[in-house]
CSV table of C-alpha atoms in Angstrom, one decimal:
chain,number,residue,atom,x,y,z
A,1,ILE,CA,137.7,118.4,103.5
A,2,MET,CA,136.5,115.2,101.6
A,3,LYS,CA,133.5,113.8,104.1
A,4,ASP,CA,133.0,110.6,102.4
A,5,PRO,CA,136.3,110.1,100.1
A,6,VAL,CA,135.3,107.0,97.4
A,7,THR,CA,137.7,105.5,94.7
A,8,ALA,CA,136.4,105.8,91.0
A,9,VAL,CA,137.3,102.8,88.8
A,10,THR,CA,140.5,104.8,87.7
A,11,GLY,CA,141.9,104.5,90.9
A,12,ILE,CA,141.9,108.2,91.8
A,13,THR,CA,140.1,109.3,94.9
A,14,TYR,CA,137.0,112.1,95.1
A,15,ASP,CA,134.6,113.1,97.3
A,16,ARG,CA,131.4,111.4,96.9
A,17,GLU,CA,128.9,114.2,96.8
A,18,SER,CA,131.6,116.1,94.3
A,19,ILE,CA,132.1,112.9,92.0
A,20,GLU,CA,128.5,111.7,91.8
A,21,HIS,CA,127.5,115.5,90.7
A,22,TRP,CA,130.0,115.5,87.9
A,23,LEU,CA,128.8,112.1,87.0
A,24,SER,CA,125.4,113.2,86.9
A,25,THR,CA,125.8,116.5,85.3
A,26,ALA,CA,128.8,116.2,82.9
A,27,GLU,CA,128.2,116.0,79.1
A,28,ASP,CA,131.4,114.0,78.6
A,29,VAL,CA,131.6,112.0,81.3
A,30,THR,CA,135.5,111.4,81.7
A,31,CYS,CA,137.6,110.8,85.1
A,32,PRO,CA,138.0,114.7,86.1
A,33,TYR,CA,142.4,113.8,86.8
A,34,THR,CA,143.1,111.1,84.1
A,35,LYS,CA,140.5,111.9,81.4
A,36,GLN,CA,139.8,108.4,81.0
A,37,PRO,CA,135.8,107.5,80.2
A,38,LEU,CA,133.7,107.1,83.1
A,39,PRO,CA,130.1,105.2,83.0
A,40,ARG,CA,127.8,107.5,84.6
A,41,ASP,CA,126.4,104.4,86.6
A,42,SER,CA,130.5,103.9,87.7
A,43,GLU,CA,131.1,102.2,90.7
A,44,LEU,CA,132.6,104.0,93.9
A,45,THR,CA,134.6,102.0,96.0
A,46,PRO,CA,134.6,103.9,99.7
A,47,ASN,CA,138.1,104.5,100.7
A,48,HIS,CA,138.0,104.0,104.2
A,49,MET,CA,141.9,104.1,105.2
A,50,LEU,CA,141.5,107.9,103.8
A,51,ARG,CA,138.4,108.4,105.5
A,52,ARG,CA,140.1,107.3,109.0
A,53,LEU,CA,143.2,109.6,107.9
A,54,ILE,CA,141.0,112.8,107.9
A,55,GLN,CA,138.9,111.7,110.9
A,56,ALA,CA,142.0,111.0,113.1
A,57,TRP,CA,143.2,115.0,111.5
A,58,CYS,CA,140.3,116.6,112.4
A,59,ILE,CA,140.4,115.6,116.1
A,60,GLU,CA,144.1,116.4,116.4
A,61,ASN,CA,142.9,119.8,115.2
A,62,ALA,CA,139.9,120.2,116.7
A,63,LYS,CA,141.5,123.0,119.2
A,64,ASN,CA,142.1,125.0,115.7
A,65,GLY,CA,138.1,125.1,115.5
A,66,ILE,CA,138.2,121.9,112.8
A,67,ASP,CA,134.9,119.8,113.3
A,68,PRO,CA,135.0,116.0,113.2
A,69,ILE,CA,133.9,114.5,110.1
A,70,PRO,CA,130.9,111.8,111.0
A,71,THR,CA,131.3,108.7,109.6
A,72,PRO,CA,129.0,109.0,106.7
A,73,LYS,CA,126.1,106.6,105.7
A,74,SER,CA,126.3,103.3,103.6
A,75,PRO,CA,125.0,104.5,100.1
A,76,LEU,CA,121.5,102.3,99.4
A,77,ASN,CA,121.9,98.9,97.3
A,78,LYS,CA,119.4,96.9,95.3
A,79,SER,CA,119.4,94.1,98.1
A,80,VAL,CA,118.2,96.3,100.9
A,81,VAL,CA,115.5,98.0,99.1
A,82,LEU,CA,114.0,94.9,97.4
A,83,LYS,CA,113.8,93.4,101.3
A,84,LEU,CA,112.1,96.3,102.3
A,85,LEU,CA,109.5,96.2,99.2
A,86,ARG,CA,109.3,92.1,100.3
A,87,GLU,CA,108.4,93.5,104.0
A,88,LEU,CA,105.4,95.4,102.6
A,89,ASN,CA,103.3,92.4,102.7
A,90,ALA,CA,104.1,91.2,106.2
A,91,PRO,CA,101.4,92.9,108.0
A,92,GLN,CA,102.7,93.1,111.2
A,93,VAL,CA,106.0,95.0,110.0
A,94,HIS,CA,104.3,96.9,106.8
A,95,VAL,CA,103.7,100.1,109.0
A,96,SER,CA,107.1,100.1,110.3
A,97,THR,CA,108.9,99.1,106.8
A,98,LEU,CA,107.0,102.1,105.4
A,99,LYS,CA,108.3,104.6,107.9
A,100,LYS,CA,112.1,103.2,106.9
A,101,ILE,CA,111.0,103.7,103.0
A,102,ASP,CA,109.9,107.3,103.5
A,103,ALA,CA,113.0,108.1,105.7
A,104,ILE,CA,115.0,107.0,102.6
A,105,VAL,CA,113.2,108.6,99.8
A,106,ASN,CA,112.9,112.0,101.9
A,107,GLU,CA,116.7,111.8,102.5
A,108,ASN,CA,117.7,113.1,99.0
A,109,GLU,CA,117.2,113.1,95.5
A,110,LYS,CA,119.6,110.5,94.8
A,111,ASN,CA,117.6,107.4,96.9
A,112,ARG,CA,114.6,108.7,95.3
A,113,LYS,CA,116.1,108.0,92.0
A,114,PHE,CA,117.6,105.1,93.0
A,115,MET,CA,114.4,103.3,94.6
A,116,GLU,CA,112.5,104.0,91.5
A,117,GLU,CA,115.2,102.8,89.1
A,118,THR,CA,116.6,99.8,90.5
A,119,SER,CA,113.7,98.4,92.5
A,120,GLY,CA,110.3,99.4,90.8
A,121,ALA,CA,109.0,100.8,94.0
A,122,THR,CA,106.3,102.5,92.5
A,123,LYS,CA,104.2,99.3,91.2
A,124,ALA,CA,104.8,98.4,95.0
A,125,MET,CA,103.5,101.4,96.4
A,126,VAL,CA,100.6,101.2,94.1
A,127,PHE,CA,99.4,97.9,94.9
A,128,PHE,CA,100.0,98.4,98.4
A,129,PHE,CA,97.6,101.2,98.4
A,130,ILE,CA,95.0,99.4,96.5
A,131,LYS,CA,95.2,96.4,98.8
A,132,CYS,CA,94.5,98.8,101.7
A,133,PHE,CA,91.6,99.9,100.1
A,134,LYS,CA,90.1,96.4,99.3
A,135,GLU,CA,90.8,95.6,102.8
A,136,GLY,CA,89.7,99.1,104.6
A,137,ARG,CA,93.0,99.5,106.3
A,138,THR,CA,94.3,103.2,106.8
A,139,GLU,CA,97.2,102.8,108.6
A,140,GLY,CA,100.3,103.5,106.6
A,141,LEU,CA,98.5,105.2,103.9
A,142,GLU,CA,100.0,108.8,104.5
A,143,GLU,CA,103.5,107.4,104.4
A,144,ALA,CA,102.4,105.0,100.9
A,145,LEU,CA,100.9,108.0,99.2
A,146,ARG,CA,104.0,110.3,99.8
A,147,ILE,CA,106.7,107.8,99.0
A,148,LEU,CA,104.5,107.3,95.5
A,149,HIS,CA,104.5,111.3,95.1
A,150,LEU,CA,108.0,111.4,95.6
A,151,ILE,CA,109.5,108.8,93.6
A,152,TRP,CA,107.2,109.0,90.9
A,153,SER,CA,108.5,109.4,87.2
A,154,PRO,CA,106.9,109.2,83.8
A,155,THR,CA,108.4,105.9,82.6
A,156,ASN,CA,107.0,103.5,80.1
A,157,ASP,CA,106.4,101.0,82.8
A,158,ASN,CA,104.5,103.7,85.3
A,159,LYS,CA,102.3,104.9,82.7
A,160,GLN,CA,101.1,101.2,82.1
A,161,ILE,CA,100.7,101.0,85.9
A,162,VAL,CA,98.4,104.0,85.8
A,163,LYS,CA,96.6,103.8,82.2
A,164,GLU,CA,94.0,101.5,82.8
A,165,ASN,CA,94.1,101.1,86.8
A,166,PHE,CA,90.6,102.2,87.7
A,167,ASP,CA,90.9,100.9,91.4
A,168,LEU,CA,93.9,103.3,91.6
A,169,VAL,CA,91.4,106.0,91.5
A,170,GLN,CA,88.9,104.3,93.3
A,171,SER,CA,91.2,104.1,96.0
A,172,ILE,CA,92.0,107.8,95.6
A,173,ILE,CA,88.8,108.8,95.8
A,174,TRP,CA,88.1,106.1,99.1
A,175,VAL,CA,91.3,108.2,100.7
A,176,LEU,CA,89.2,111.5,100.2
A,177,GLN,CA,86.0,110.1,101.6
A,178,THR,CA,87.6,108.7,105.1
A,179,ASP,CA,88.0,110.3,107.9
A,180,MET,CA,91.3,109.6,109.6
A,181,ASP,CA,94.6,110.9,111.5
A,182,ASN,CA,96.4,114.2,109.5
A,183,HIS,CA,93.7,113.7,107.1
A,184,VAL,CA,94.7,117.1,105.4
A,185,THR,CA,97.9,116.0,104.9
A,186,VAL,CA,96.7,112.6,103.8
A,187,LYS,CA,94.2,114.6,101.2
A,188,ILE,CA,96.8,116.8,99.9
A,189,TYR,CA,99.1,113.8,99.0
A,190,ALA,CA,96.2,111.8,97.5
A,191,VAL,CA,95.3,114.8,95.2
A,192,ALA,CA,98.8,115.3,94.4
A,193,VAL,CA,98.6,111.5,93.1
A,194,LEU,CA,95.6,111.7,91.6
A,195,LYS,CA,96.7,114.5,89.5
A,196,MET,CA,99.7,112.2,88.4
A,197,VAL,CA,97.7,109.3,87.7
A,198,VAL,CA,94.8,111.4,85.5
A,199,GLU,CA,97.8,112.9,83.6
A,200,TYR,CA,98.4,109.7,82.2
A,201,ALA,CA,95.1,107.5,82.3
A,202,SER,CA,93.6,106.3,79.1
A,203,SER,CA,90.3,107.8,77.7
A,204,CYS,CA,88.6,104.7,79.0
A,205,LEU,CA,89.3,104.9,82.5
A,206,LEU,CA,88.7,109.1,82.2
A,207,GLU,CA,85.1,108.2,80.4
A,208,ARG,CA,84.1,105.8,83.3
A,209,LEU,CA,84.7,108.1,86.4
A,210,LYS,CA,81.7,108.0,88.6
A,211,PRO,CA,79.6,110.9,90.6
A,212,ASP,CA,81.9,110.3,93.7
A,213,PHE,CA,85.1,111.4,91.7
A,214,PHE,CA,83.7,114.7,91.2
A,215,LYS,CA,81.8,115.3,94.3
A,216,GLU,CA,85.1,114.5,96.7
A,217,THR,CA,87.3,116.5,93.7
A,218,VAL,CA,85.2,119.7,94.2
A,219,LYS,CA,84.9,119.3,98.1
A,220,ILE,CA,88.5,119.8,98.0
A,221,LEU,CA,87.6,123.2,96.4
A,222,GLN,CA,85.3,124.1,99.2
A,223,GLU,CA,87.3,123.0,102.2
A,224,ASN,CA,90.3,125.1,100.2
A,225,ILE,CA,92.7,122.6,102.4
A,226,SER,CA,96.0,124.1,100.6
A,227,GLN,CA,96.9,126.1,97.8
A,228,GLN,CA,98.5,123.1,96.2
A,229,ALA,CA,95.7,121.0,96.7
A,230,VAL,CA,93.5,123.4,95.1
A,231,LYS,CA,95.8,123.8,92.3
A,232,SER,CA,96.1,120.2,91.8
A,233,VAL,CA,92.0,119.6,91.6
A,234,LEU,CA,91.8,122.1,88.7
A,235,GLN,CA,94.5,120.9,86.7
A,236,VAL,CA,92.6,117.2,87.5
A,237,LEU,CA,89.2,118.7,86.5
A,238,ASN,CA,90.5,120.5,83.5
A,239,GLU,CA,92.0,117.5,82.2
A,240,VAL,CA,88.8,115.1,82.4
A,241,CYS,CA,86.7,117.6,81.2
A,242,PRO,CA,86.6,116.6,77.4
A,243,TRP,CA,85.6,113.1,78.2
A,244,GLY,CA,82.1,111.5,78.1
A,245,ARG,CA,79.7,113.1,80.2
A,246,ASN,CA,82.5,114.6,82.8
A,247,ARG,CA,81.7,118.4,82.5
A,248,ILE,CA,77.7,117.5,83.5
A,249,LYS,CA,79.0,115.6,86.2
A,250,ILE,CA,81.1,118.3,87.6
A,251,VAL,CA,78.4,120.7,87.4
A,252,GLU,CA,76.0,118.5,89.3
A,253,ALA,CA,78.7,118.2,91.8
A,254,GLY,CA,78.2,122.0,92.3
A,255,ALA,CA,81.7,123.3,91.1
A,256,VAL,CA,81.0,126.0,89.2
A,257,PHE,CA,79.3,128.0,92.3
A,258,GLU,CA,82.7,126.9,93.9
A,259,LEU,CA,84.8,128.2,91.5
A,260,VAL,CA,83.0,131.8,91.6
A,261,GLU,CA,83.2,131.8,95.5
A,262,MET,CA,86.9,131.0,95.1
A,263,GLU,CA,87.5,133.5,92.3
A,264,LEU,CA,85.6,136.4,94.3
A,265,GLN,CA,88.5,135.9,97.0
A,266,LYS,CA,91.3,136.9,94.2
A,267,PRO,CA,93.2,133.9,94.5
A,268,ASP,CA,97.1,133.6,92.6
A,269,LYS,CA,97.5,134.1,89.2
A,270,ASN,CA,97.7,130.4,88.3
A,271,ILE,CA,94.8,129.7,90.2
A,272,THR,CA,92.8,132.4,88.5
A,273,GLU,CA,93.5,130.9,85.0
A,274,LEU,CA,92.7,127.6,86.3
A,275,ILE,CA,89.8,128.6,87.3
A,276,PHE,CA,88.6,130.6,84.2
A,277,CYS,CA,89.6,127.8,82.1
A,278,LEU,CA,87.4,125.3,83.8
A,279,LEU,CA,84.8,127.7,83.9
A,280,ALA,CA,84.8,128.2,80.1
A,281,HIS,CA,84.4,124.2,79.6
A,282,LEU,CA,81.6,124.1,82.0
A,283,CYS,CA,79.7,127.4,80.7
A,284,SER,CA,79.6,125.3,77.2
A,285,CYS,CA,76.9,123.2,78.7
A,286,ALA,CA,73.6,124.8,79.4
A,287,ASP,CA,73.5,123.7,83.3
A,288,GLY,CA,76.9,125.2,83.5
A,289,ARG,CA,75.6,128.5,82.6
A,290,ALA,CA,72.6,127.9,84.4
A,291,GLN,CA,74.7,127.9,87.6
A,292,LEU,CA,76.8,130.5,86.9
A,293,LEU,CA,73.9,132.9,86.5
A,294,ASN,CA,72.2,131.7,89.2
A,295,HIS,CA,75.2,133.0,91.6
A,296,ALA,CA,74.5,136.5,92.4
A,297,GLY,CA,77.9,137.7,91.9
A,298,GLY,CA,78.7,134.9,88.7
A,299,ILE,CA,78.8,138.0,86.0
A,300,ALA,CA,80.0,140.4,88.4
A,301,MET,CA,82.8,138.6,88.8
A,302,LEU,CA,83.9,137.7,84.9
A,303,ALA,CA,83.8,141.7,84.4
A,304,LYS,CA,85.8,142.9,87.6
A,305,ARG,CA,88.4,140.4,86.6
A,306,THR,CA,88.6,140.6,83.1
A,307,LEU,CA,91.8,142.9,82.4
A,308,ARG,CA,93.3,142.7,85.9
A,309,VAL,CA,94.8,139.1,85.6
A,310,SER,CA,96.3,138.0,82.4
A,311,PRO,CA,95.5,137.6,78.4
A,312,ALA,CA,94.9,134.1,79.3
A,313,THR,CA,92.1,134.9,81.4
A,314,ASP,CA,90.9,137.8,79.5
A,315,ASP,CA,90.5,135.3,76.4
A,316,ARG,CA,88.7,133.0,79.0
A,317,ALA,CA,86.5,135.6,80.7
A,318,ILE,CA,85.2,136.8,77.2
A,319,HIS,CA,84.5,133.7,75.7
A,320,ILE,CA,82.1,132.7,78.8
A,321,LEU,CA,80.7,136.0,78.1
A,322,ALA,CA,79.8,135.1,74.6
A,323,LEU,CA,78.6,132.0,75.5
A,324,ILE,CA,76.2,133.8,78.1
A,325,ALA,CA,75.1,136.0,75.2
A,326,LYS,CA,74.4,133.8,72.4
A,327,PHE,CA,72.6,130.6,74.2
A,328,SER,CA,71.3,132.5,77.4
A,329,ALA,CA,70.4,136.1,76.7
A,330,THR,CA,67.1,136.5,78.7
A,331,GLN,CA,65.9,140.3,79.3
A,332,GLU,CA,67.0,140.0,82.7
A,333,VAL,CA,70.3,138.6,81.8
A,334,LEU,CA,71.6,141.3,79.3
A,335,SER,CA,70.1,143.7,81.6
A,336,GLU,CA,72.6,142.5,84.4
A,337,MET,CA,75.5,142.4,81.9
A,338,LEU,CA,74.6,145.9,81.3
A,339,ARG,CA,74.1,146.5,85.1
A,340,VAL,CA,77.3,145.0,86.8
A,341,GLY,CA,79.7,146.5,84.1
A,342,GLY,CA,79.8,143.4,81.7
A,343,VAL,CA,79.3,145.4,79.0
A,344,ALA,CA,81.2,148.3,79.8
A,345,LYS,CA,84.2,146.2,80.6
A,346,LEU,CA,83.9,144.7,76.6
A,347,CYS,CA,84.1,148.1,75.4
A,348,MET,CA,87.2,148.7,77.8
A,349,VAL,CA,88.9,145.5,75.7
A,350,ILE,CA,88.3,147.2,72.3
A,351,GLN,CA,89.9,150.4,73.6
A,352,ALA,CA,92.6,148.6,75.8
A,353,ASP,CA,96.4,147.4,74.7
A,354,CYS,CA,95.7,144.1,74.1
A,355,ALA,CA,95.3,141.3,71.2
A,356,ALA,CA,93.8,142.2,68.0
A,357,TYR,CA,91.7,138.7,68.2
A,358,LEU,CA,90.2,139.5,71.8
A,359,LYS,CA,89.2,142.9,70.9
A,360,LYS,CA,87.5,140.9,67.6
A,361,LYS,CA,86.1,138.6,70.2
A,362,ALA,CA,84.8,141.4,72.1
A,363,ARG,CA,83.2,143.5,69.6
A,364,GLU,CA,81.1,140.1,68.3
A,365,VAL,CA,79.6,139.9,71.9
A,366,LEU,CA,78.5,143.6,71.8
A,367,ARG,CA,77.2,143.3,68.4
A,368,LEU,CA,74.7,140.4,69.5
A,369,HIS,CA,72.7,142.4,71.8
A,370,SER,CA,73.7,146.3,70.9
A,371,LYS,CA,70.2,147.4,70.3
A,372,VAL,CA,68.9,146.2,73.6
A,373,TRP,CA,71.7,147.8,75.5
A,374,SER,CA,71.8,151.1,74.0
A,375,ASN,CA,68.1,151.7,74.3
A,376,SER,CA,69.0,150.5,78.1
A,377,LEU,CA,71.7,153.4,78.1
A,378,VAL,CA,69.1,155.8,76.5
């Protein structure tokens, strides 16, 4: 039974949901009945007469178990959306307006796509968000961040909006620093938006990131507010590592200790791979290796997780052990590598059924201090 009959330009009536799905997914878009070509954005006219007939028939047959067909909501149109976006600039109604927009984008994927493609809602949300930051207002932030996260698409215009937008990054850090109602939910959305921004930010912006950026993102790892937030932060930190002095700033924010602590809890495979990737970046500098070695369980964790998670994890773990063996190999460190099973695990890698290049890397690490470790075993 049709719930929302609409007529295509060819004069044939279909149920809205069915014909819209056809228009968005068919390779060769034609009218299913007449086979005439149809544009993907074809105008669909509500067939009110047929809908009333269907509703009347449902009422007459209610005794036979037929449920009534509710009156469908009118589809979004550009004028309504533009009016809502204009109302964001009116302080007395901007919170209620955000709630209306939030309800619209949460209703379905079609609304989210329409909001972005026809009205530039992403730009409006970004400007609203930055305005809140500059004015120190927190009302509506949760809705604004959720809307921005839901409607974002990597169009050229949107990429330009975030590419050099240092104010947007600072706004997100301000949110992470500010106590407010539903602060956990707000932080989860803020981190999701931050991941989106960093992915398309310019190298100039990434090189200018301040210590507060890293302190607040590392704090998310420490608080472990949600698995998705942790994953987003790890992706962000991995993304910014190659730029400027960011590795040093991440280390100074205490990231290495938090990463080891997280990995000791045996998180999911995806989280573990991100942790080991970030640790490999950070251990390429002396301060990063020092922090890892200062953690009582640092080397033991590397040894324990090798050959237990994935080839990607094994690759990063052996790389970190190689960095330690090359550049931080004091007598105490070499003894600990032997004591906690790091050397034994490298020997196991050589014997295991794993990639040839991993076996080669393990042999190279063992050769570096083979005499020391052999004498210790004797």
